[in-house]
Amino acid sequence: MCASSRTYYELWGIVIPIKCTYASLNRKKFLQQHLQPHTQRLVVAYSGGVDSHVLLDILVTLNQFHQRPIKIIHVHHGLSQYANDWAAHVANIAQQYGVDYCIEYVQVAQTASLEAAARTARYQAINKHLQANDVLLLAHHQQDQAETLLLRLMRGTGVKGLMGIAKLTDVPFCDTKIACWRPLLSISRQKIMSYATQKNLVWIEDDSNSNLIFNRNYVRHQVLPVLTKRWPQAIQQLAHTSQRMQDAHELLQDLAQADYQQAQDAHYSLNIGVLANLTAARRHNLFRYWLEQLALPIPDYGDICRIWTEVCVAKPDAQPLLYWQGVEVRRYRQQVFAMKPLALFDKHAAVLWHNKTQAIVLPTGEQITPQQAQQGIAPHHWHMGQVSISYRQGGEKIRPIGRQQHHDVKTLLQAQGIPTWQRERIPLLYINQQLAAVLGYWVAHEFA
């Protein structure tokens, strides 16, 4: 252990204290910048490899500073014949450091991309053990960033993809918003190895890391050595590129936000007339931003382009629909809408509301409460009449409160600017077989 702690805690990168015999990876400044008073635990995704072992060692060393309990989570994929030995190693290391640990056993789906399936299974297993006010720490380093950049280039990506791995994010696949940190992201693998060697750490070597069937391993063992032989600073430069892409992405987000304020229309749609005045590049940038605001999956570049060419400028009498996994994009008049796919339902179904003190589930899957349904309706009509819910079949008429005559429901919905695909999903409330309300819009004069 270092005799002088002053130098050990001062710097953000690698330091070699005068009175120490090993290089130290100091992350105290990172903790000073990001640790919050409400943070309860520091949870390390611990594979047992050198990277996660070094991260754990640093956190234990800095325990007096952060004063938070540390927990390590090891995911047992069962993909290696040595997986049980690794689990035993994890238990031994946890005991040595005096930290809490758990080993989560998972089965990885045998899909086309074993890497992606293992990653998903790993996060889902880790997330079971995370609590509110935890922080999950991952041991990604500078070479991981360079590998990610190259892999995304080979898949084809834009500015956001070229940002690579972010130092601070939320934990993936987690329903609760929990912070995820990567404090070693700017540190080279060589420096991590130097730290581990000089501290005599013992770690696991995953046999699958040499299997070139996996794309990341191929980049690591076949591509990067060739690049670094020609350009010794290739890994650092790729990592720096990701930083520059973060700056570029921030500027594009600012531009998209300004365009969004101009183009945003009713019901979170975009106005096609405003979109027409933008260049194609700005439209595509705005479409990505718009989908992000709606928390919808972002498609590839081809589908982004098709939002304009196949939906926005389709023939006037068309009802265009563009679909990709988890998203539907539609047009109504001069508006373009994006939404989760609409579930199929039986629009001819009618639901009799037997117990009018309890909520009911409609054929669309929507739940409606008595308070919502009877809003604006006279209590005696609600309590004394037979109440049912159905959907438009055509020809329905209603005299809304304040109107002097009955109107076609279809005409009222058109005048309200309700898109065609939404009209058939609006519940109609009947009392004693008479239309009493178009829920969310109008109550009939007779039942007010």
Tab-separated table of C-alpha atoms in Angstrom:
chain	number	residue	atom	x	y	z
A	1	MET	CA	0.000	0.000	0.000
A	2	CYS	CA	1.193	3.485	-0.789
A	3	ALA	CA	2.798	5.369	2.105
A	4	SER	CA	1.581	8.731	0.781
A	5	SER	CA	-2.130	9.056	0.007
A	6	ARG	CA	-1.954	12.663	-1.182
A	7	THR	CA	-0.630	11.947	-4.677
A	8	TYR	CA	-2.708	8.774	-4.917
A	9	TYR	CA	-5.961	10.734	-4.635
A	10	GLU	CA	-5.123	13.845	-6.603
A	11	LEU	CA	-5.313	12.908	-10.272
A	12	TRP	CA	-7.907	11.678	-12.711
A	13	GLY	CA	-5.651	9.404	-14.756
A	14	ILE	CA	-2.686	7.206	-14.024
A	15	VAL	CA	-0.377	8.402	-11.263
A	16	ILE	CA	2.808	6.880	-9.922
A	17	PRO	CA	3.255	8.040	-6.338
A	18	ILE	CA	6.844	8.734	-5.333
A	19	LYS	CA	6.688	6.331	-2.403
A	20	CYS	CA	4.734	3.583	-4.203
A	21	THR	CA	6.024	0.641	-6.214
A	22	TYR	CA	3.012	0.350	-8.538
A	23	ALA	CA	1.022	2.556	-10.896
A	24	SER	CA	-2.346	3.560	-9.503
A	25	LEU	CA	-5.538	4.223	-11.444
A	26	ASN	CA	-7.091	7.030	-9.462
A	27	ARG	CA	-10.835	7.534	-9.819
A	28	LYS	CA	-11.392	9.849	-6.861
A	29	LYS	CA	-11.996	12.869	-9.062
A	30	PHE	CA	-14.655	10.902	-10.950
A	31	LEU	CA	-16.407	10.124	-7.676
A	32	GLN	CA	-16.103	13.750	-6.552
A	33	GLN	CA	-17.850	14.863	-9.745
A	34	HIS	CA	-20.633	12.278	-9.876
A	35	LEU	CA	-21.293	10.771	-6.453
A	36	GLN	CA	-24.568	12.051	-5.013
A	37	PRO	CA	-25.597	12.232	-1.323
A	38	HIS	CA	-28.543	9.922	-2.035
A	39	THR	CA	-26.323	7.208	-3.571
A	40	GLN	CA	-26.684	4.148	-1.349
A	41	ARG	CA	-24.557	1.401	-2.939
A	42	LEU	CA	-21.859	0.987	-5.575
A	43	VAL	CA	-22.637	-2.161	-7.565
A	44	VAL	CA	-19.914	-3.624	-9.798
A	45	ALA	CA	-20.733	-5.851	-12.767
A	46	TYR	CA	-17.922	-8.277	-12.031
A	47	SER	CA	-16.866	-10.836	-14.636
A	48	GLY	CA	-13.675	-11.644	-12.777
A	49	GLY	CA	-11.547	-10.497	-15.724
A	50	VAL	CA	-8.737	-8.023	-15.290
A	51	ASP	CA	-10.833	-4.942	-16.124
A	52	SER	CA	-13.645	-5.533	-13.632
A	53	HIS	CA	-11.121	-6.745	-11.039
A	54	VAL	CA	-9.133	-3.513	-11.297
A	55	LEU	CA	-12.353	-1.476	-11.027
A	56	LEU	CA	-13.331	-3.393	-7.889
A	57	ASP	CA	-9.861	-2.953	-6.382
A	58	ILE	CA	-9.987	0.807	-6.962
A	59	LEU	CA	-13.405	1.128	-5.310
A	60	VAL	CA	-12.290	-0.892	-2.299
A	61	THR	CA	-9.111	1.212	-2.051
A	62	LEU	CA	-11.185	4.407	-2.165
A	63	ASN	CA	-13.747	3.124	0.321
A	64	GLN	CA	-12.704	5.633	2.981
A	65	PHE	CA	-13.475	8.397	0.517
A	66	HIS	CA	-16.862	7.298	-0.870
A	67	GLN	CA	-18.025	5.447	2.282
A	68	ARG	CA	-20.588	3.383	0.400
A	69	PRO	CA	-21.120	-0.383	0.627
A	70	ILE	CA	-19.888	-2.255	-2.443
A	71	LYS	CA	-21.671	-5.187	-4.026
A	72	ILE	CA	-20.406	-7.312	-6.898
A	73	ILE	CA	-22.716	-9.180	-9.264
A	74	HIS	CA	-21.359	-12.031	-11.362
A	75	VAL	CA	-23.452	-13.503	-14.177
A	76	HIS	CA	-22.939	-17.233	-14.741
A	77	HIS	CA	-23.782	-17.702	-18.444
A	78	GLY	CA	-22.920	-21.399	-18.483
A	79	LEU	CA	-21.293	-20.942	-21.905
A	80	SER	CA	-17.804	-21.993	-20.758
A	81	GLN	CA	-16.641	-25.256	-19.239
A	82	TYR	CA	-14.866	-23.110	-16.640
A	83	ALA	CA	-17.965	-21.159	-15.577
A	84	ASN	CA	-18.228	-22.904	-12.193
A	85	ASP	CA	-14.545	-22.213	-11.488
A	86	TRP	CA	-15.150	-18.542	-12.205
A	87	ALA	CA	-18.068	-18.488	-9.783
A	88	ALA	CA	-15.813	-19.967	-7.081
A	89	HIS	CA	-13.215	-17.271	-7.865
A	90	VAL	CA	-15.872	-14.555	-7.444
A	91	ALA	CA	-16.865	-15.879	-4.031
A	92	ASN	CA	-13.212	-15.988	-2.977
A	93	ILE	CA	-12.505	-12.430	-4.136
A	94	ALA	CA	-15.621	-11.095	-2.407
A	95	GLN	CA	-14.477	-12.708	0.822
A	96	GLN	CA	-10.960	-11.255	0.472
A	97	TYR	CA	-12.311	-7.742	-0.049
A	98	GLY	CA	-15.113	-8.096	2.474
A	99	VAL	CA	-17.837	-7.056	0.052
A	100	ASP	CA	-21.303	-8.413	-0.631
A	101	TYR	CA	-21.726	-10.515	-3.765
A	102	CYS	CA	-24.223	-12.574	-5.703
A	103	ILE	CA	-23.942	-15.013	-8.604
A	104	GLU	CA	-26.843	-14.941	-11.028
A	105	TYR	CA	-27.334	-18.004	-13.252
A	106	VAL	CA	-28.797	-17.378	-16.706
A	107	GLN	CA	-29.530	-19.278	-19.886
A	108	VAL	CA	-28.506	-17.450	-23.036
A	109	ALA	CA	-30.842	-17.759	-26.015
A	110	GLN	CA	-29.124	-19.430	-28.968
A	111	THR	CA	-29.838	-16.674	-31.467
A	112	ALA	CA	-27.982	-15.482	-34.557
A	113	SER	CA	-26.042	-13.025	-32.374
A	114	LEU	CA	-24.816	-14.867	-29.294
A	115	GLU	CA	-22.948	-11.714	-28.211
A	116	ALA	CA	-26.122	-9.610	-28.196
A	117	ALA	CA	-28.156	-12.359	-26.499
A	118	ALA	CA	-25.526	-12.764	-23.763
A	119	ARG	CA	-25.428	-8.996	-23.220
A	120	THR	CA	-29.209	-8.807	-22.870
A	121	ALA	CA	-29.303	-11.769	-20.487
A	122	ARG	CA	-26.467	-10.244	-18.462
A	123	TYR	CA	-28.209	-6.912	-17.930
A	124	GLN	CA	-31.533	-8.542	-17.126
A	125	ALA	CA	-29.814	-10.681	-14.492
A	126	ILE	CA	-27.969	-7.719	-12.985
A	127	ASN	CA	-31.116	-5.584	-12.907
A	128	LYS	CA	-32.831	-8.068	-10.586
A	129	HIS	CA	-30.414	-7.041	-7.831
A	130	LEU	CA	-30.409	-3.265	-8.352
A	131	GLN	CA	-32.280	-0.987	-5.976
A	132	ALA	CA	-33.292	2.662	-6.112
A	133	ASN	CA	-30.277	4.936	-5.427
A	134	ASP	CA	-27.770	2.269	-6.504
A	135	VAL	CA	-25.084	3.026	-9.068
A	136	LEU	CA	-23.987	0.290	-11.462
A	137	LEU	CA	-20.306	0.489	-12.424
A	138	LEU	CA	-18.956	-1.145	-15.576
A	139	ALA	CA	-15.293	-1.629	-16.470
A	140	HIS	CA	-15.279	-0.548	-20.119
A	141	HIS	CA	-11.979	1.083	-21.077
A	142	GLN	CA	-10.428	2.972	-23.990
A	143	GLN	CA	-9.897	-0.080	-26.210
A	144	ASP	CA	-13.524	-1.134	-25.704
A	145	GLN	CA	-14.497	2.293	-26.995
A	146	ALA	CA	-12.290	1.900	-30.089
A	147	GLU	CA	-13.685	-1.584	-30.799
A	148	THR	CA	-17.251	-0.319	-30.475
A	149	LEU	CA	-16.573	2.514	-32.901
A	150	LEU	CA	-15.153	0.136	-35.526
A	151	LEU	CA	-18.011	-2.346	-35.114
A	152	ARG	CA	-20.603	0.386	-35.569
A	153	LEU	CA	-18.799	1.712	-38.623
A	154	MET	CA	-18.993	-1.765	-40.172
A	155	ARG	CA	-22.741	-1.970	-39.436
A	156	GLY	CA	-23.324	1.525	-40.788
A	157	THR	CA	-24.238	4.258	-38.345
A	158	GLY	CA	-24.637	7.986	-37.940
A	159	VAL	CA	-23.320	10.573	-35.526
A	160	LYS	CA	-25.132	9.118	-32.519
A	161	GLY	CA	-23.747	5.642	-33.187
A	162	LEU	CA	-20.234	7.032	-33.545
A	163	MET	CA	-20.497	8.506	-30.050
A	164	GLY	CA	-19.698	4.957	-28.953
A	165	ILE	CA	-19.989	4.048	-25.291
A	166	ALA	CA	-21.123	6.824	-22.952
A	167	LYS	CA	-19.347	7.394	-19.657
A	168	LEU	CA	-22.626	8.161	-17.862
A	169	THR	CA	-25.945	6.551	-18.807
A	170	ASP	CA	-28.960	4.882	-17.268
A	171	VAL	CA	-28.787	1.122	-16.761
A	172	PRO	CA	-30.017	-0.627	-19.960
A	173	PHE	CA	-33.182	-2.774	-19.880
A	174	CYS	CA	-34.068	-1.405	-16.443
A	175	ASP	CA	-37.585	-0.188	-15.651
A	176	THR	CA	-36.254	2.021	-12.843
A	177	LYS	CA	-33.978	4.951	-13.661
A	178	ILE	CA	-30.639	3.888	-12.148
A	179	ALA	CA	-27.280	5.482	-12.959
A	180	CYS	CA	-24.653	3.508	-14.852
A	181	TRP	CA	-21.010	4.690	-14.723
A	182	ARG	CA	-17.926	3.692	-16.699
A	183	PRO	CA	-15.074	5.407	-14.823
A	184	LEU	CA	-12.271	3.602	-16.744
A	185	LEU	CA	-13.480	4.614	-20.204
A	186	SER	CA	-10.592	7.021	-20.845
A	187	ILE	CA	-7.929	4.592	-19.539
A	188	SER	CA	-5.858	2.394	-21.858
A	189	ARG	CA	-5.767	-1.357	-21.453
A	190	GLN	CA	-2.009	-1.206	-21.019
A	191	LYS	CA	-2.364	1.006	-17.952
A	192	ILE	CA	-5.040	-1.267	-16.516
A	193	MET	CA	-2.719	-4.263	-16.978
A	194	SER	CA	0.144	-2.335	-15.380
A	195	TYR	CA	-2.000	-1.560	-12.345
A	196	ALA	CA	-3.131	-5.173	-12.008
A	197	THR	CA	0.394	-6.553	-12.369
A	198	GLN	CA	1.987	-4.182	-9.886
A	199	LYS	CA	-0.732	-4.889	-7.324
A	200	ASN	CA	-0.384	-8.665	-7.865
A	201	LEU	CA	-4.077	-9.068	-8.626
A	202	VAL	CA	-5.376	-12.473	-9.693
A	203	TRP	CA	-8.053	-12.520	-12.376
A	204	ILE	CA	-9.913	-14.793	-14.788
A	205	GLU	CA	-9.000	-15.247	-18.446
A	206	ASP	CA	-12.194	-15.965	-20.390
A	207	ASP	CA	-11.424	-18.625	-23.026
A	208	SER	CA	-14.135	-17.205	-25.320
A	209	ASN	CA	-12.171	-13.953	-25.684
A	210	SER	CA	-9.941	-15.622	-28.272
A	211	ASN	CA	-12.818	-17.038	-30.352
A	212	LEU	CA	-12.755	-15.130	-33.650
A	213	ILE	CA	-16.312	-16.128	-34.518
A	214	PHE	CA	-17.384	-13.186	-32.358
A	215	ASN	CA	-17.120	-9.832	-34.130
A	216	ARG	CA	-15.627	-7.971	-31.179
A	217	ASN	CA	-12.908	-10.580	-30.769
A	218	TYR	CA	-12.129	-10.371	-34.483
A	219	VAL	CA	-11.717	-6.607	-34.251
A	220	ARG	CA	-9.625	-6.968	-31.086
A	221	HIS	CA	-7.226	-9.626	-32.360
A	222	GLN	CA	-7.184	-9.153	-36.140
A	223	VAL	CA	-8.069	-5.542	-36.932
A	224	LEU	CA	-6.698	-3.357	-34.143
A	225	PRO	CA	-3.195	-4.919	-34.157
A	226	VAL	CA	-2.874	-4.109	-37.871
A	227	LEU	CA	-4.106	-0.545	-37.340
A	228	THR	CA	-1.879	0.123	-34.339
A	229	LYS	CA	1.164	-1.291	-36.156
A	230	ARG	CA	0.669	1.327	-38.861
A	231	TRP	CA	-0.753	4.059	-36.598
A	232	PRO	CA	0.419	3.532	-32.971
A	233	GLN	CA	-2.128	6.051	-31.630
A	234	ALA	CA	-5.092	4.456	-33.441
A	235	ILE	CA	-6.943	3.377	-30.286
A	236	GLN	CA	-6.587	6.806	-28.641
A	237	GLN	CA	-7.620	8.567	-31.859
A	238	LEU	CA	-10.718	6.390	-32.237
A	239	ALA	CA	-11.646	7.171	-28.641
A	240	HIS	CA	-11.109	10.880	-29.308
A	241	THR	CA	-13.349	10.611	-32.372
A	242	SER	CA	-16.170	9.349	-30.186
A	243	GLN	CA	-15.714	12.448	-28.004
A	244	ARG	CA	-15.972	14.714	-31.049
A	245	MET	CA	-19.090	12.873	-32.152
A	246	GLN	CA	-20.641	13.646	-28.764
A	247	ASP	CA	-20.055	17.350	-29.443
A	248	ALA	CA	-21.562	17.012	-32.929
A	249	HIS	CA	-24.579	15.137	-31.551
A	250	GLU	CA	-25.197	17.886	-29.025
A	251	LEU	CA	-25.283	20.484	-31.818
A	252	LEU	CA	-27.654	18.320	-33.884
A	253	GLN	CA	-29.933	17.930	-30.864
A	254	ASP	CA	-30.037	21.711	-30.415
A	255	LEU	CA	-30.962	22.144	-34.088
A	256	ALA	CA	-33.598	19.402	-33.896
A	257	GLN	CA	-35.139	20.952	-30.793
A	258	ALA	CA	-35.503	24.303	-32.577
A	259	ASP	CA	-37.046	22.617	-35.636
A	260	TYR	CA	-39.347	20.551	-33.410
A	261	GLN	CA	-40.752	23.692	-31.793
A	262	GLN	CA	-41.692	24.967	-35.252
A	263	ALA	CA	-43.039	21.682	-36.654
A	264	GLN	CA	-44.853	20.233	-33.632
A	265	ASP	CA	-48.597	19.938	-34.192
A	266	ALA	CA	-51.548	18.550	-32.237
A	267	HIS	CA	-51.310	15.107	-30.582
A	268	TYR	CA	-47.471	15.091	-30.825
A	269	SER	CA	-47.620	15.037	-34.616
A	270	LEU	CA	-45.414	16.977	-37.043
A	271	ASN	CA	-46.766	19.496	-39.539
A	272	ILE	CA	-45.926	18.367	-43.069
A	273	GLY	CA	-46.023	21.923	-44.430
A	274	VAL	CA	-43.258	22.953	-42.019
A	275	LEU	CA	-41.270	19.789	-42.801
A	276	ALA	CA	-41.395	20.639	-46.512
A	277	ASN	CA	-39.386	23.822	-45.871
A	278	LEU	CA	-36.505	21.895	-44.268
A	279	THR	CA	-33.620	20.265	-46.103
A	280	ALA	CA	-33.646	16.466	-46.223
A	281	ALA	CA	-30.810	16.327	-43.687
A	282	ARG	CA	-32.677	18.527	-41.208
A	283	ARG	CA	-35.885	16.524	-41.709
A	284	HIS	CA	-34.061	13.272	-40.965
A	285	ASN	CA	-32.455	14.837	-37.909
A	286	LEU	CA	-35.855	16.071	-36.721
A	287	PHE	CA	-37.486	12.672	-37.282
A	288	ARG	CA	-34.906	11.012	-34.994
A	289	TYR	CA	-35.415	13.660	-32.320
A	290	TRP	CA	-39.207	13.347	-32.602
A	291	LEU	CA	-39.093	9.571	-32.150
A	292	GLU	CA	-36.812	10.017	-29.129
A	293	GLN	CA	-39.318	12.412	-27.550
A	294	LEU	CA	-42.035	9.795	-28.055
A	295	ALA	CA	-39.763	7.099	-26.523
A	296	LEU	CA	-40.067	5.015	-29.704
A	297	PRO	CA	-37.353	2.841	-31.304
A	298	ILE	CA	-35.167	4.627	-33.868
A	299	PRO	CA	-34.968	2.766	-37.200
A	300	ASP	CA	-32.115	2.587	-39.686
A	301	TYR	CA	-31.396	5.401	-42.127
A	302	GLY	CA	-33.539	3.864	-44.876
A	303	ASP	CA	-36.724	3.923	-42.784
A	304	ILE	CA	-35.976	7.454	-41.569
A	305	CYS	CA	-35.914	8.544	-45.233
A	306	ARG	CA	-39.155	6.667	-45.963
A	307	ILE	CA	-41.072	8.694	-43.358
A	308	TRP	CA	-40.960	11.566	-45.834
A	309	THR	CA	-41.067	9.777	-49.193
A	310	GLU	CA	-43.681	7.103	-48.379
A	311	VAL	CA	-45.824	8.758	-45.690
A	312	CYS	CA	-45.616	12.553	-45.760
A	313	VAL	CA	-45.780	12.986	-49.539
A	314	ALA	CA	-47.948	9.983	-50.401
A	315	LYS	CA	-50.917	10.594	-52.704
A	316	PRO	CA	-53.606	12.846	-51.144
A	317	ASP	CA	-56.212	10.074	-51.100
A	318	ALA	CA	-53.828	7.458	-49.644
A	319	GLN	CA	-53.729	6.218	-46.047
A	320	PRO	CA	-49.999	5.465	-45.781
A	321	LEU	CA	-48.565	3.274	-43.056
A	322	LEU	CA	-44.835	2.745	-42.443
A	323	TYR	CA	-43.925	0.035	-39.955
A	324	TRP	CA	-40.759	-1.121	-38.194
A	325	GLN	CA	-40.336	-3.103	-35.003
A	326	GLY	CA	-42.367	-1.373	-32.289
A	327	VAL	CA	-43.484	1.635	-34.383
A	328	GLU	CA	-46.157	2.699	-36.862
A	329	VAL	CA	-45.989	6.001	-38.757
A	330	ARG	CA	-49.210	7.351	-40.307
A	331	ARG	CA	-50.494	10.528	-41.982
A	332	TYR	CA	-53.704	12.439	-41.515
A	333	ARG	CA	-54.306	15.612	-43.498
A	334	GLN	CA	-51.123	17.687	-43.080
A	335	GLN	CA	-49.867	15.841	-40.010
A	336	VAL	CA	-47.557	12.847	-39.595
A	337	PHE	CA	-47.984	10.668	-36.493
A	338	ALA	CA	-45.745	8.039	-34.875
A	339	MET	CA	-47.037	5.532	-32.318
A	340	LYS	CA	-46.714	2.046	-30.933
A	341	PRO	CA	-48.460	-0.492	-33.183
A	342	LEU	CA	-52.217	-0.413	-32.710
A	343	ALA	CA	-53.490	-3.681	-31.250
A	344	LEU	CA	-56.172	-5.493	-33.209
A	345	PHE	CA	-59.567	-5.621	-31.558
A	346	ASP	CA	-63.135	-6.568	-32.381
A	347	LYS	CA	-64.795	-3.234	-33.135
A	348	HIS	CA	-68.192	-4.965	-33.246
A	349	ALA	CA	-67.856	-6.056	-29.620
A	350	ALA	CA	-70.033	-4.426	-26.950
A	351	VAL	CA	-69.319	-4.548	-23.210
A	352	LEU	CA	-72.159	-4.447	-20.712
A	353	TRP	CA	-71.144	-2.584	-17.552
A	354	HIS	CA	-72.634	-4.866	-14.891
A	355	ASN	CA	-70.961	-3.443	-11.777
A	356	LYS	CA	-70.915	0.313	-12.253
A	357	THR	CA	-68.765	0.839	-9.154
A	358	GLN	CA	-65.785	-0.947	-10.723
A	359	ALA	CA	-63.553	-0.285	-13.730
A	360	ILE	CA	-63.931	-2.381	-16.846
A	361	VAL	CA	-61.453	-3.461	-19.541
A	362	LEU	CA	-62.498	-2.612	-23.093
A	363	PRO	CA	-61.841	-4.735	-26.213
A	364	THR	CA	-58.925	-2.432	-27.099
A	365	GLY	CA	-57.227	-3.356	-23.816
A	366	GLU	CA	-57.896	0.089	-22.371
A	367	GLN	CA	-59.202	0.244	-18.807
A	368	ILE	CA	-61.876	2.792	-17.956
A	369	THR	CA	-63.138	3.782	-14.507
A	370	PRO	CA	-66.690	4.785	-13.510
A	371	GLN	CA	-65.386	8.284	-12.679
A	372	GLN	CA	-64.065	8.697	-16.222
A	373	ALA	CA	-67.178	7.292	-17.891
A	374	GLN	CA	-69.857	9.223	-16.003
A	375	GLN	CA	-68.142	12.602	-16.215
A	376	GLY	CA	-70.775	15.126	-17.314
A	377	ILE	CA	-73.657	12.625	-17.057
A	378	ALA	CA	-76.508	13.162	-14.592
A	379	PRO	CA	-76.122	10.686	-11.686
A	380	HIS	CA	-79.671	9.322	-11.939
A	381	HIS	CA	-79.122	8.328	-15.575
A	382	TRP	CA	-75.884	6.566	-14.645
A	383	HIS	CA	-77.227	4.708	-11.639
A	384	MET	CA	-80.674	3.783	-12.968
A	385	GLY	CA	-79.888	2.935	-16.583
A	386	GLN	CA	-78.262	-0.068	-18.260
A	387	VAL	CA	-74.769	1.062	-19.279
A	388	SER	CA	-72.742	-0.441	-22.123
A	389	ILE	CA	-69.688	0.464	-24.203
A	390	SER	CA	-69.332	-0.118	-27.937
A	391	TYR	CA	-67.594	1.409	-30.967
A	392	ARG	CA	-68.605	3.230	-34.119
A	393	GLN	CA	-70.400	1.112	-36.690
A	394	GLY	CA	-71.553	4.058	-38.813
A	395	GLY	CA	-74.603	6.299	-38.690
A	396	GLU	CA	-74.385	7.223	-34.976
A	397	LYS	CA	-75.831	10.614	-34.045
A	398	ILE	CA	-75.551	12.735	-30.914
A	399	ARG	CA	-76.763	16.138	-29.754
A	400	PRO	CA	-73.820	17.486	-27.726
A	401	ILE	CA	-74.433	19.827	-24.806
A	402	GLY	CA	-74.942	23.360	-26.120
A	403	ARG	CA	-75.996	22.247	-29.630
A	404	GLN	CA	-79.524	22.689	-31.009
A	405	GLN	CA	-79.646	19.581	-33.159
A	406	HIS	CA	-78.214	16.101	-33.570
A	407	HIS	CA	-74.996	15.566	-35.588
A	408	ASP	CA	-73.312	12.552	-37.122
A	409	VAL	CA	-70.536	11.369	-34.803
A	410	LYS	CA	-68.321	10.852	-37.843
A	411	THR	CA	-68.771	14.503	-38.887
A	412	LEU	CA	-68.027	15.743	-35.376
A	413	LEU	CA	-64.841	13.689	-35.196
A	414	GLN	CA	-63.737	14.938	-38.609
A	415	ALA	CA	-64.351	18.536	-37.546
A	416	GLN	CA	-62.332	17.871	-34.394
A	417	GLY	CA	-59.382	16.709	-36.532
A	418	ILE	CA	-59.322	13.196	-35.070
A	419	PRO	CA	-57.237	10.881	-37.324
A	420	THR	CA	-59.191	8.095	-39.022
A	421	TRP	CA	-57.416	5.236	-37.177
A	422	GLN	CA	-58.282	6.802	-33.809
A	423	ARG	CA	-61.984	7.324	-34.538
A	424	GLU	CA	-62.844	3.626	-34.564
A	425	ARG	CA	-61.125	3.178	-31.170
A	426	ILE	CA	-63.066	5.905	-29.301
A	427	PRO	CA	-65.525	4.295	-26.841
A	428	LEU	CA	-69.198	5.183	-27.193
A	429	LEU	CA	-71.207	5.090	-23.947
A	430	TYR	CA	-74.801	3.905	-24.223
A	431	ILE	CA	-77.460	4.141	-21.494
A	432	ASN	CA	-80.540	1.991	-22.164
A	433	GLN	CA	-79.346	1.494	-25.781
A	434	GLN	CA	-79.240	5.262	-26.395
A	435	LEU	CA	-75.958	7.066	-27.167
A	436	ALA	CA	-75.136	9.108	-24.054
A	437	ALA	CA	-71.522	10.125	-24.644
A	438	VAL	CA	-68.561	9.921	-26.994
A	439	LEU	CA	-66.042	9.389	-24.213
A	440	GLY	CA	-63.427	12.095	-23.989
A	441	TYR	CA	-65.351	14.427	-26.325
A	442	TRP	CA	-69.111	14.973	-25.975
A	443	VAL	CA	-72.005	14.189	-23.623
A	444	ALA	CA	-75.489	13.991	-25.127
A	445	HIS	CA	-77.840	16.848	-24.140
A	446	GLU	CA	-80.499	14.406	-22.902
A	447	PHE	CA	-78.131	12.806	-20.372
A	448	ALA	CA	-76.305	15.916	-19.112
